[in-house]
mmCIF file of C-alpha atoms in Angstrom:
data_model
loop_
_atom_site.group_PDB
_atom_site.id
_atom_site.type_symbol
_atom_site.label_atom_id
_atom_site.label_comp_id
_atom_site.label_asym_id
_atom_site.label_seq_id
_atom_site.Cartn_x
_atom_site.Cartn_y
_atom_site.Cartn_z
ATOM 1 C CA MET A 17 13.396 29.964 -7.037
ATOM 2 C CA LYS A 18 14.808 26.612 -5.957
ATOM 3 C CA ASN A 19 13.442 24.240 -3.285
ATOM 4 C CA LYS A 20 9.879 25.472 -3.493
ATOM 5 C CA ASN A 21 7.447 23.915 -1.032
ATOM 6 C CA LYS A 22 5.005 21.275 -2.274
ATOM 7 C CA GLU A 23 2.070 23.659 -2.083
ATOM 8 C CA THR A 24 3.890 25.980 -4.496
ATOM 9 C CA GLN A 25 5.184 23.187 -6.749
ATOM 10 C CA THR A 26 1.697 21.800 -7.381
ATOM 11 C CA ILE A 27 0.418 25.223 -8.462
ATOM 12 C CA ARG A 28 3.375 26.798 -10.263
ATOM 13 C CA THR A 29 4.710 23.883 -12.329
ATOM 14 C CA GLN A 30 3.235 24.330 -15.800
ATOM 15 C CA ALA A 31 3.920 23.440 -19.420
ATOM 16 C CA ALA A 32 5.388 26.238 -21.529
ATOM 17 C CA ARG A 33 2.904 28.911 -22.604
ATOM 18 C CA SER A 34 1.939 29.223 -26.237
ATOM 19 C CA GLU A 35 1.939 32.413 -28.274
ATOM 20 C CA PHE A 36 -1.495 33.197 -26.818
ATOM 21 C CA ARG A 37 0.068 33.824 -23.342
ATOM 22 C CA GLU A 38 -2.602 31.843 -21.482
ATOM 23 C CA HIS A 39 -2.427 31.802 -17.677
ATOM 24 C CA SER A 40 -3.906 28.299 -17.317
ATOM 25 C CA VAL A 41 -2.397 25.549 -19.467
ATOM 26 C CA PRO A 42 -4.694 24.726 -22.398
ATOM 27 C CA LEU A 43 -5.900 21.314 -23.473
ATOM 28 C CA TYR A 44 -3.812 19.664 -26.178
ATOM 29 C CA LEU A 45 -6.502 17.421 -27.649
ATOM 30 C CA THR A 46 -4.540 16.026 -30.551
ATOM 31 C CA SER A 47 -3.660 12.477 -31.485
ATOM 32 C CA SER A 48 -0.409 13.468 -33.222
ATOM 33 C CA PHE A 49 2.050 16.303 -33.778
ATOM 34 C CA THR A 50 3.495 17.692 -36.988
ATOM 35 C CA PHE A 51 7.179 18.016 -37.897
ATOM 36 C CA GLU A 52 8.787 21.212 -39.117
ATOM 37 C CA SER A 53 10.883 19.140 -41.514
ATOM 38 C CA ALA A 54 11.537 15.558 -42.533
ATOM 39 C CA GLU A 55 14.836 15.806 -40.667
ATOM 40 C CA GLN A 56 13.075 16.795 -37.447
ATOM 41 C CA GLY A 57 10.759 13.796 -37.814
ATOM 42 C CA ARG A 58 13.737 11.509 -38.311
ATOM 43 C CA ALA A 59 15.558 12.983 -35.285
ATOM 44 C CA LEU A 60 12.505 12.641 -33.039
ATOM 45 C CA PHE A 61 11.980 8.991 -33.958
ATOM 46 C CA ALA A 62 15.693 8.318 -33.532
ATOM 47 C CA ASP A 63 15.566 9.803 -29.983
ATOM 48 C CA GLU A 64 18.194 12.361 -30.994
ATOM 49 C CA GLN A 65 15.782 15.190 -30.222
ATOM 50 C CA GLU A 66 13.140 15.526 -27.530
ATOM 51 C CA GLY A 67 9.627 16.416 -28.561
ATOM 52 C CA ASN A 68 6.100 15.185 -29.093
ATOM 53 C CA ILE A 69 5.310 12.701 -31.863
ATOM 54 C CA TYR A 70 2.074 10.952 -30.895
ATOM 55 C CA SER A 71 -0.122 11.263 -27.802
ATOM 56 C CA ARG A 72 0.292 7.555 -27.061
ATOM 57 C CA PHE A 73 3.967 8.399 -26.460
ATOM 58 C CA SER A 74 3.736 11.883 -24.909
ATOM 59 C CA ASN A 75 1.604 15.015 -24.853
ATOM 60 C CA PRO A 76 2.122 18.455 -23.233
ATOM 61 C CA ASN A 77 -0.710 17.779 -20.769
ATOM 62 C CA THR A 78 0.592 14.383 -19.673
ATOM 63 C CA SER A 79 4.139 15.736 -19.519
ATOM 64 C CA GLU A 80 3.071 18.528 -17.165
ATOM 65 C CA PHE A 81 1.235 16.061 -14.915
ATOM 66 C CA ILE A 82 4.245 13.729 -14.805
ATOM 67 C CA GLU A 83 6.619 16.601 -14.044
ATOM 68 C CA LYS A 84 4.506 17.658 -11.081
ATOM 69 C CA MET A 85 4.351 14.117 -9.720
ATOM 70 C CA CYS A 86 8.117 13.738 -10.074
ATOM 71 C CA LEU A 87 8.698 16.970 -8.173
ATOM 72 C CA LEU A 88 6.319 15.947 -5.390
ATOM 73 C CA GLU A 89 7.770 12.436 -5.018
ATOM 74 C CA GLY A 90 11.411 13.425 -5.553
ATOM 75 C CA ALA A 91 11.657 11.160 -8.622
ATOM 76 C CA GLU A 92 13.892 11.324 -11.686
ATOM 77 C CA ASP A 93 11.274 10.459 -14.306
ATOM 78 C CA GLY A 94 7.794 9.040 -14.778
ATOM 79 C CA PHE A 95 5.032 7.837 -17.074
ATOM 80 C CA ALA A 96 1.257 8.327 -16.858
ATOM 81 C CA PHE A 97 -1.391 5.693 -17.501
ATOM 82 C CA ALA A 98 -5.081 5.360 -18.299
ATOM 83 C CA SER A 99 -5.785 3.889 -14.841
ATOM 84 C CA GLY A 100 -4.077 2.935 -11.614
ATOM 85 C CA MET A 101 -4.201 -0.772 -12.450
ATOM 86 C CA ALA A 102 -2.609 -0.077 -15.845
ATOM 87 C CA ALA A 103 0.257 1.471 -13.891
ATOM 88 C CA VAL A 104 0.503 -1.496 -11.509
ATOM 89 C CA PHE A 105 0.474 -4.030 -14.359
ATOM 90 C CA THR A 106 3.026 -2.100 -16.419
ATOM 91 C CA GLY A 107 5.317 -1.885 -13.403
ATOM 92 C CA PHE A 108 5.382 -5.681 -13.481
ATOM 93 C CA GLY A 109 5.224 -6.296 -17.233
ATOM 94 C CA ALA A 110 7.961 -3.866 -18.233
ATOM 95 C CA LEU A 111 10.537 -4.981 -15.685
ATOM 96 C CA LEU A 112 9.937 -8.708 -15.151
ATOM 97 C CA GLN A 113 10.282 -11.769 -17.344
ATOM 98 C CA ALA A 114 9.554 -15.484 -17.174
ATOM 99 C CA GLY A 115 11.366 -17.026 -14.241
ATOM 100 C CA ASP A 116 11.345 -13.895 -12.084
ATOM 101 C CA HIS A 117 9.849 -13.770 -8.601
ATOM 102 C CA ILE A 118 8.003 -11.000 -6.724
ATOM 103 C CA LEU A 119 7.932 -10.650 -2.942
ATOM 104 C CA ALA A 120 4.739 -8.772 -2.072
ATOM 105 C CA SER A 121 3.073 -7.600 1.103
ATOM 106 C CA ARG A 122 0.088 -9.810 1.862
ATOM 107 C CA SER A 123 -2.264 -6.850 2.180
ATOM 108 C CA VAL A 124 -2.692 -5.534 -1.351
ATOM 109 C CA PHE A 125 -5.663 -4.264 -3.336
ATOM 110 C CA GLY A 126 -7.931 -6.990 -4.737
ATOM 111 C CA SER A 127 -6.991 -6.400 -8.379
ATOM 112 C CA SER A 128 -3.285 -6.372 -7.521
ATOM 113 C CA HIS A 129 -3.835 -9.738 -5.831
ATOM 114 C CA GLN A 130 -5.465 -11.077 -9.004
ATOM 115 C CA LEU A 131 -2.482 -9.923 -11.076
ATOM 116 C CA LEU A 132 -0.047 -11.630 -8.736
ATOM 117 C CA THR A 133 -1.935 -14.901 -8.368
ATOM 118 C CA ARG A 134 -3.787 -15.392 -11.668
ATOM 119 C CA VAL A 135 -2.356 -13.209 -14.447
ATOM 120 C CA LEU A 136 1.423 -13.098 -14.000
ATOM 121 C CA PRO A 137 1.798 -16.878 -13.448
ATOM 122 C CA LYS A 138 0.595 -17.361 -17.043
ATOM 123 C CA TRP A 139 3.910 -15.818 -18.117
ATOM 124 C CA GLY A 140 6.057 -17.699 -15.631
ATOM 125 C CA ILE A 141 6.298 -14.894 -13.054
ATOM 126 C CA THR A 142 5.734 -16.141 -9.504
ATOM 127 C CA SER A 143 5.126 -14.366 -6.213
ATOM 128 C CA THR A 144 5.240 -14.924 -2.477
ATOM 129 C CA TYR A 145 3.348 -12.977 0.169
ATOM 130 C CA ALA A 146 5.009 -11.603 3.284
ATOM 131 C CA ASP A 147 3.220 -10.482 6.435
ATOM 132 C CA ALA A 148 3.640 -6.788 7.276
ATOM 133 C CA ALA A 149 3.380 -7.666 10.967
ATOM 134 C CA ARG A 150 6.372 -10.037 10.723
ATOM 135 C CA PRO A 151 9.241 -8.073 9.174
ATOM 136 C CA GLU A 152 11.751 -10.529 10.606
ATOM 137 C CA GLU A 153 10.526 -13.140 8.084
ATOM 138 C CA TRP A 154 10.880 -11.062 4.908
ATOM 139 C CA GLU A 155 14.558 -11.683 4.208
ATOM 140 C CA SER A 156 14.083 -15.460 4.429
ATOM 141 C CA LEU A 157 11.390 -15.229 1.728
ATOM 142 C CA ILE A 158 13.748 -13.629 -0.802
ATOM 143 C CA GLN A 159 14.723 -16.139 -3.489
ATOM 144 C CA GLU A 160 17.615 -16.180 -5.948
ATOM 145 C CA ASN A 161 15.215 -15.062 -8.689
ATOM 146 C CA THR A 162 13.439 -12.360 -6.649
ATOM 147 C CA LYS A 163 13.470 -9.301 -8.899
ATOM 148 C CA MET A 164 10.958 -6.995 -7.184
ATOM 149 C CA ILE A 165 9.407 -6.196 -3.827
ATOM 150 C CA PHE A 166 5.897 -4.767 -4.186
ATOM 151 C CA ILE A 167 4.007 -3.203 -1.287
ATOM 152 C CA GLU A 168 1.198 -0.859 -0.290
ATOM 153 C CA THR A 169 1.607 1.323 2.769
ATOM 154 C CA PRO A 170 -0.872 2.130 4.182
ATOM 155 C CA SER A 171 -2.571 -0.934 2.742
ATOM 156 C CA ASN A 172 -6.071 -1.204 1.309
ATOM 157 C CA PRO A 173 -8.257 -1.549 3.332
ATOM 158 C CA GLN A 174 -6.593 -2.680 6.579
ATOM 159 C CA LEU A 175 -4.257 0.329 6.852
ATOM 160 C CA GLU A 176 -1.235 -1.819 7.625
ATOM 161 C CA LEU A 177 2.057 0.043 7.471
ATOM 162 C CA ILE A 178 5.484 -1.168 6.389
ATOM 163 C CA ASP A 179 8.708 0.469 7.560
ATOM 164 C CA LEU A 180 9.976 2.044 4.338
ATOM 165 C CA GLU A 181 13.442 2.819 5.668
ATOM 166 C CA TRP A 182 13.990 -0.777 6.782
ATOM 167 C CA LEU A 183 12.592 -2.203 3.554
ATOM 168 C CA GLY A 184 14.639 0.178 1.413
ATOM 169 C CA LYS A 185 17.817 -1.086 3.066
ATOM 170 C CA LEU A 186 16.724 -4.710 2.602
ATOM 171 C CA ALA A 187 16.015 -4.162 -1.103
ATOM 172 C CA ARG A 188 19.393 -2.481 -1.663
ATOM 173 C CA LYS A 189 21.180 -5.272 0.201
ATOM 174 C CA HIS A 190 19.798 -7.844 -2.242
ATOM 175 C CA ASN A 191 19.758 -5.560 -5.334
ATOM 176 C CA ILE A 192 15.978 -5.869 -5.695
ATOM 177 C CA ILE A 193 13.620 -3.267 -7.186
ATOM 178 C CA LEU A 194 11.394 -1.781 -4.476
ATOM 179 C CA SER A 195 8.011 -0.675 -5.851
ATOM 180 C CA VAL A 196 5.613 1.137 -3.511
ATOM 181 C CA ASP A 197 1.926 1.816 -4.087
ATOM 182 C CA ASN A 198 1.600 5.227 -2.416
ATOM 183 C CA CYS A 199 -2.042 5.791 -3.332
ATOM 184 C CA PHE A 200 -3.477 6.105 0.196
ATOM 185 C CA ALA A 201 -0.801 8.500 1.468
ATOM 186 C CA THR A 202 -0.207 10.659 -1.642
ATOM 187 C CA PRO A 203 3.145 12.455 -2.005
ATOM 188 C CA TYR A 204 1.818 15.163 0.303
ATOM 189 C CA LEU A 205 1.867 12.807 3.292
ATOM 190 C CA GLN A 206 4.653 10.353 2.400
ATOM 191 C CA THR A 207 7.534 10.133 -0.096
ATOM 192 C CA PRO A 208 8.835 6.531 -0.307
ATOM 193 C CA ILE A 209 11.765 7.436 -2.580
ATOM 194 C CA GLN A 210 13.473 9.252 0.283
ATOM 195 C CA TYR A 211 13.538 5.901 2.122
ATOM 196 C CA GLY A 212 14.934 3.889 -0.781
ATOM 197 C CA ALA A 213 11.992 3.059 -3.042
ATOM 198 C CA ASP A 214 12.912 2.701 -6.723
ATOM 199 C CA LEU A 215 9.375 3.143 -8.069
ATOM 200 C CA VAL A 216 6.264 4.816 -6.677
ATOM 201 C CA ILE A 217 2.827 4.028 -8.105
ATOM 202 C CA HIS A 218 -0.438 5.952 -7.802
ATOM 203 C CA SER A 219 -3.979 5.384 -8.835
ATOM 204 C CA ALA A 220 -4.481 9.045 -9.731
ATOM 205 C CA THR A 221 -8.207 8.271 -9.869
ATOM 206 C CA LYS A 222 -8.216 8.592 -6.084
ATOM 207 C CA TYR A 223 -6.775 11.558 -4.151
ATOM 208 C CA ILE A 224 -4.784 12.992 -7.056
ATOM 209 C CA ASP A 225 -8.064 13.794 -8.861
ATOM 210 C CA GLY A 226 -9.942 14.000 -5.581
ATOM 211 C CA GLN A 227 -13.355 14.635 -7.075
ATOM 212 C CA GLY A 228 -14.365 11.306 -8.598
ATOM 213 C CA ARG A 229 -14.185 12.535 -12.205
ATOM 214 C CA VAL A 230 -11.521 10.742 -14.216
ATOM 215 C CA LEU A 231 -9.383 7.609 -14.279
ATOM 216 C CA GLY A 232 -5.610 7.823 -14.261
ATOM 217 C CA GLY A 233 -2.403 6.261 -13.000
ATOM 218 C CA VAL A 234 1.248 7.162 -12.771
ATOM 219 C CA ILE A 235 4.627 5.590 -12.006
ATOM 220 C CA VAL A 236 7.606 7.722 -11.019
ATOM 221 C CA GLY A 237 11.087 6.722 -9.950
ATOM 222 C CA ARG A 238 14.551 5.837 -11.218
ATOM 223 C CA LYS A 239 15.258 7.076 -14.728
ATOM 224 C CA ASP A 240 16.660 3.749 -15.960
ATOM 225 C CA LEU A 241 13.566 1.841 -14.802
ATOM 226 C CA ILE A 242 11.181 4.443 -16.217
ATOM 227 C CA SER A 243 12.991 4.119 -19.561
ATOM 228 C CA GLU A 244 11.975 0.442 -19.646
ATOM 229 C CA ILE A 245 8.445 1.327 -18.578
ATOM 230 C CA ARG A 246 8.194 4.003 -21.292
ATOM 231 C CA PHE A 247 9.357 1.549 -23.985
ATOM 232 C CA PHE A 248 6.832 -1.067 -22.841
ATOM 233 C CA SER A 249 4.022 1.490 -22.683
ATOM 234 C CA ARG A 250 4.839 3.047 -26.037
ATOM 235 C CA HIS A 251 4.259 -0.303 -27.712
ATOM 236 C CA THR A 252 1.377 -1.624 -25.584
ATOM 237 C CA GLY A 253 -0.674 1.574 -25.378
ATOM 238 C CA PRO A 254 -1.858 2.142 -21.773
ATOM 239 C CA ALA A 255 -1.195 5.901 -22.002
ATOM 240 C CA LEU A 256 -3.251 8.507 -20.143
ATOM 241 C CA SER A 257 -5.510 10.695 -22.278
ATOM 242 C CA PRO A 258 -4.581 14.398 -22.583
ATOM 243 C CA PHE A 259 -7.954 15.469 -21.184
ATOM 244 C CA ASN A 260 -7.607 13.325 -18.060
ATOM 245 C CA ALA A 261 -4.003 14.495 -17.662
ATOM 246 C CA TRP A 262 -5.194 18.123 -17.773
ATOM 247 C CA ILE A 263 -7.818 17.376 -15.105
ATOM 248 C CA LEU A 264 -5.287 15.608 -12.873
ATOM 249 C CA SER A 265 -2.669 18.326 -13.245
ATOM 250 C CA LYS A 266 -5.209 20.987 -12.269
ATOM 251 C CA SER A 267 -6.341 18.791 -9.356
ATOM 252 C CA LEU A 268 -2.805 18.684 -7.983
ATOM 253 C CA GLU A 269 -3.039 22.423 -7.384
ATOM 254 C CA THR A 270 -5.455 21.741 -4.516
ATOM 255 C CA LEU A 271 -3.983 18.447 -3.264
ATOM 256 C CA PRO A 272 -2.358 19.911 -0.108
ATOM 257 C CA VAL A 273 -5.501 21.836 0.875
ATOM 258 C CA ARG A 274 -7.743 18.828 0.271
ATOM 259 C CA MET A 275 -5.483 16.367 2.090
ATOM 260 C CA ASP A 276 -5.276 18.603 5.148
ATOM 261 C CA ARG A 277 -9.092 18.514 5.392
ATOM 262 C CA HIS A 278 -9.350 14.793 4.592
ATOM 263 C CA CYS A 279 -6.846 14.043 7.350
ATOM 264 C CA SER A 280 -8.406 16.270 10.003
ATOM 265 C CA ASN A 281 -11.875 14.888 9.286
ATOM 266 C CA ALA A 282 -10.645 11.291 9.270
ATOM 267 C CA LEU A 283 -8.802 11.727 12.570
ATOM 268 C CA ALA A 284 -11.897 13.247 14.187
ATOM 269 C CA LEU A 285 -14.076 10.368 12.962
ATOM 270 C CA ALA A 286 -11.543 7.761 14.083
ATOM 271 C CA GLN A 287 -11.326 9.346 17.530
ATOM 272 C CA HIS A 288 -15.126 9.340 17.764
ATOM 273 C CA LEU A 289 -15.391 5.651 16.826
ATOM 274 C CA ASP A 290 -12.411 4.461 18.870
ATOM 275 C CA LYS A 291 -13.782 2.380 21.771
ATOM 276 C CA HIS A 292 -17.332 2.903 20.438
ATOM 277 C CA VAL A 293 -19.721 0.311 21.878
ATOM 278 C CA GLU A 294 -20.679 -0.930 18.378
ATOM 279 C CA MET A 295 -17.061 -1.381 17.228
ATOM 280 C CA GLU A 296 -14.982 -4.544 17.348
ATOM 281 C CA LEU A 297 -11.976 -2.744 15.867
ATOM 282 C CA VAL A 298 -11.100 0.760 14.628
ATOM 283 C CA LEU A 299 -8.005 1.389 12.506
ATOM 284 C CA TYR A 300 -6.428 4.731 11.668
ATOM 285 C CA PRO A 301 -2.648 5.319 11.468
ATOM 286 C CA MET A 302 -2.635 8.336 13.770
ATOM 287 C CA LEU A 303 -4.729 6.709 16.512
ATOM 288 C CA PRO A 304 -2.510 5.667 19.450
ATOM 289 C CA SER A 305 -4.406 2.353 19.406
ATOM 290 C CA HIS A 306 -3.115 1.559 15.893
ATOM 291 C CA PRO A 307 -0.508 -1.216 16.195
ATOM 292 C CA GLN A 308 1.964 0.805 14.087
ATOM 293 C CA TYR A 309 1.221 4.254 15.484
ATOM 294 C CA GLU A 310 4.894 5.072 16.087
ATOM 295 C CA LEU A 311 5.832 4.055 12.535
ATOM 296 C CA ALA A 312 3.038 6.232 11.153
ATOM 297 C CA GLN A 313 4.450 9.205 13.016
ATOM 298 C CA LYS A 314 7.915 8.437 11.655
ATOM 299 C CA GLN A 315 7.155 8.181 7.926
ATOM 300 C CA MET A 316 3.843 10.019 7.444
ATOM 301 C CA THR A 317 3.121 13.671 8.130
ATOM 302 C CA GLN A 318 -0.599 12.937 8.706
ATOM 303 C CA GLY A 319 -2.757 9.803 8.787
ATOM 304 C CA GLY A 320 -4.606 10.057 5.485
ATOM 305 C CA GLY A 321 -8.306 10.099 4.690
ATOM 306 C CA ILE A 322 -9.258 6.429 5.233
ATOM 307 C CA VAL A 323 -10.810 5.028 8.399
ATOM 308 C CA THR A 324 -11.453 1.290 8.642
ATOM 309 C CA PHE A 325 -13.556 -0.398 11.299
ATOM 310 C CA VAL A 326 -15.171 -3.744 12.059
ATOM 311 C CA VAL A 327 -18.759 -3.354 13.176
ATOM 312 C CA LYS A 328 -20.348 -5.819 15.565
ATOM 313 C CA GLY A 329 -22.799 -8.152 13.877
ATOM 314 C CA GLY A 330 -20.728 -9.345 10.942
ATOM 315 C CA TYR A 331 -21.831 -9.458 7.307
ATOM 316 C CA GLU A 332 -25.553 -8.846 7.858
ATOM 317 C CA ARG A 333 -24.949 -5.871 10.163
ATOM 318 C CA ALA A 334 -22.455 -4.368 7.715
ATOM 319 C CA GLN A 335 -25.004 -4.594 4.893
ATOM 320 C CA LYS A 336 -27.718 -2.984 7.028
ATOM 321 C CA PHE A 337 -25.294 -0.233 8.058
ATOM 322 C CA MET A 338 -24.493 0.509 4.420
ATOM 323 C CA ASP A 339 -28.182 0.699 3.480
ATOM 324 C CA ALA A 340 -28.952 3.048 6.388
ATOM 325 C CA LEU A 341 -26.453 5.736 5.340
ATOM 326 C CA GLN A 342 -28.113 8.997 4.305
ATOM 327 C CA ILE A 343 -25.188 11.271 3.342
ATOM 328 C CA ALA A 344 -22.223 9.021 2.588
ATOM 329 C CA SER A 345 -22.113 7.406 -0.858
ATOM 330 C CA LYS A 346 -21.994 3.639 -1.282
ATOM 331 C CA THR A 347 -19.256 3.137 -3.896
ATOM 332 C CA ALA A 348 -15.974 1.313 -4.451
ATOM 333 C CA ASN A 349 -14.099 4.546 -5.178
ATOM 334 C CA LEU A 350 -12.185 6.556 -2.581
ATOM 335 C CA GLY A 351 -10.383 9.875 -2.285
ATOM 336 C CA ASP A 352 -13.456 11.853 -3.336
ATOM 337 C CA THR A 353 -14.536 15.204 -1.897
ATOM 338 C CA ARG A 354 -17.615 13.252 -0.827
ATOM 339 C CA THR A 355 -17.460 10.634 1.916
ATOM 340 C CA THR A 356 -17.670 7.158 0.414
ATOM 341 C CA VAL A 357 -18.260 3.851 2.165
ATOM 342 C CA THR A 358 -17.263 0.384 0.948
ATOM 343 C CA HIS A 359 -17.821 -3.154 2.250
ATOM 344 C CA PRO A 360 -14.634 -4.889 0.996
ATOM 345 C CA ALA A 361 -15.815 -8.461 1.629
ATOM 346 C CA SER A 362 -18.699 -8.078 -0.838
ATOM 347 C CA MET A 363 -17.156 -5.451 -3.115
ATOM 348 C CA THR A 364 -13.474 -4.663 -3.731
ATOM 349 C CA HIS A 365 -12.144 -7.960 -2.336
ATOM 350 C CA SER A 366 -15.095 -10.208 -3.170
ATOM 351 C CA LYS A 367 -13.052 -12.226 -5.678
ATOM 352 C CA LEU A 368 -10.774 -13.451 -2.895
ATOM 353 C CA THR A 369 -11.720 -16.726 -1.267
ATOM 354 C CA PRO A 370 -12.923 -16.631 2.363
ATOM 355 C CA ASN A 371 -9.551 -18.011 3.454
ATOM 356 C CA GLU A 372 -7.689 -15.380 1.437
ATOM 357 C CA ARG A 373 -9.776 -12.602 2.971
ATOM 358 C CA ALA A 374 -9.247 -13.991 6.456
ATOM 359 C CA ALA A 375 -5.487 -14.122 5.863
ATOM 360 C CA VAL A 376 -5.366 -10.374 5.242
ATOM 361 C CA GLY A 377 -7.846 -9.365 7.938
ATOM 362 C CA ILE A 378 -10.836 -8.593 5.733
ATOM 363 C CA PHE A 379 -13.608 -9.644 8.077
ATOM 364 C CA ASP A 380 -17.293 -9.838 7.176
ATOM 365 C CA GLY A 381 -18.058 -6.797 9.320
ATOM 366 C CA LEU A 382 -15.176 -4.662 8.005
ATOM 367 C CA ILE A 383 -16.156 -1.252 6.598
ATOM 368 C CA ARG A 384 -13.821 1.153 4.756
ATOM 369 C CA ILE A 385 -14.711 4.824 4.964
ATOM 370 C CA SER A 386 -13.045 7.378 2.707
ATOM 371 C CA VAL A 387 -13.725 10.480 4.745
ATOM 372 C CA GLY A 388 -14.668 13.416 2.556
ATOM 373 C CA LEU A 389 -14.578 17.180 2.888
ATOM 374 C CA GLU A 390 -18.089 17.674 4.272
ATOM 375 C CA ASN A 391 -18.590 19.190 7.708
ATOM 376 C CA ILE A 392 -17.233 16.620 10.152
ATOM 377 C CA ASN A 393 -20.282 16.889 12.414
ATOM 378 C CA ASP A 394 -22.530 15.863 9.521
ATOM 379 C CA ILE A 395 -20.274 12.912 8.705
ATOM 380 C CA ILE A 396 -20.257 11.697 12.313
ATOM 381 C CA GLN A 397 -24.026 12.098 12.622
ATOM 382 C CA ASP A 398 -24.588 10.042 9.471
ATOM 383 C CA ILE A 399 -22.342 7.242 10.718
ATOM 384 C CA GLU A 400 -24.034 7.314 14.125
ATOM 385 C CA GLN A 401 -27.570 7.160 12.781
ATOM 386 C CA ALA A 402 -26.603 4.276 10.456
ATOM 387 C CA LEU A 403 -25.089 2.384 13.379
ATOM 388 C CA GLN A 404 -28.271 2.874 15.392
ATOM 389 C CA ALA A 405 -30.559 1.936 12.501
ATOM 390 C CA SER A 406 -28.613 -1.252 11.820
ATOM 391 C CA ALA A 407 -28.266 -2.377 15.440
#
């Protein structure tokens, strides 16, 4: 049956069954694969025949996971990684060389910022930040050696959005690779490739797993670019383990159900906090008060599971609020079934200087909440009691 819906694709896409006729795909915990003949081994290494050689290159479990992600994102090919940051780094390392330039959205994850500002310059790769709120300036920031545009939308943790259709046209106009970190939205809520993205990156550790169990990352996109990424990865070794791939593939079967609940809970919490007396600012893409509310409605089917707010009282109040939580977990991870709360200024973005944090709107009182699947009334009550206790 062609054109299956995403809910069906995530459940019914499976690796071929073995002679044991198993219903659920088994684990292929093997470092290598045997050859039926010396000729088959030669043909596999010569790329004349498709097949598994070594789990650093490919494995039935990772292949199934990649196939599902390609179907969900509408991509031609992909490669899976041991972590989300391994995917981000490989997206740069495989496709860029000394002298190349990256144009990036200013609001990116802290580790992505460190790659752009401290790691890549060691190899002669430079970058410039562009402000998501000033799209009219982006084209003027493109240089003759600009090879890639790298963005997050929604961004971490400020939930800034970038118009993917507009940016896709800009990238094509200048023949630049457009790479989109789609971690916060997941392919269930947003598919950047339909708007012109060449590559889509996920930290599968987050919503793809959804239960805080394993690390993983994935890049999907144009076949020619993935070919370069596969070559780079085959010889540098950031491959995803078969066990984690099996976990992530099984997790995709419940992605639509989980995201529906994450989104409904997050919207309810955002609506509760919007205009709250203890709030300086509340951000959620599907709140009418969000500065890019109309864009969110255009390119996202729902608002995602992250709510960000700035609590009155700054750094000290934020710390007291965190310590007063009784249900929500204090952790840097997100996308879990359990509600998790992070203080970016002292945690995920602590390596940025105060000026760098200020430039991307990470204030001392900013809190990022990854809204879980618990009963929404319990979540709201926990946030309320923590606000009262920290006042």
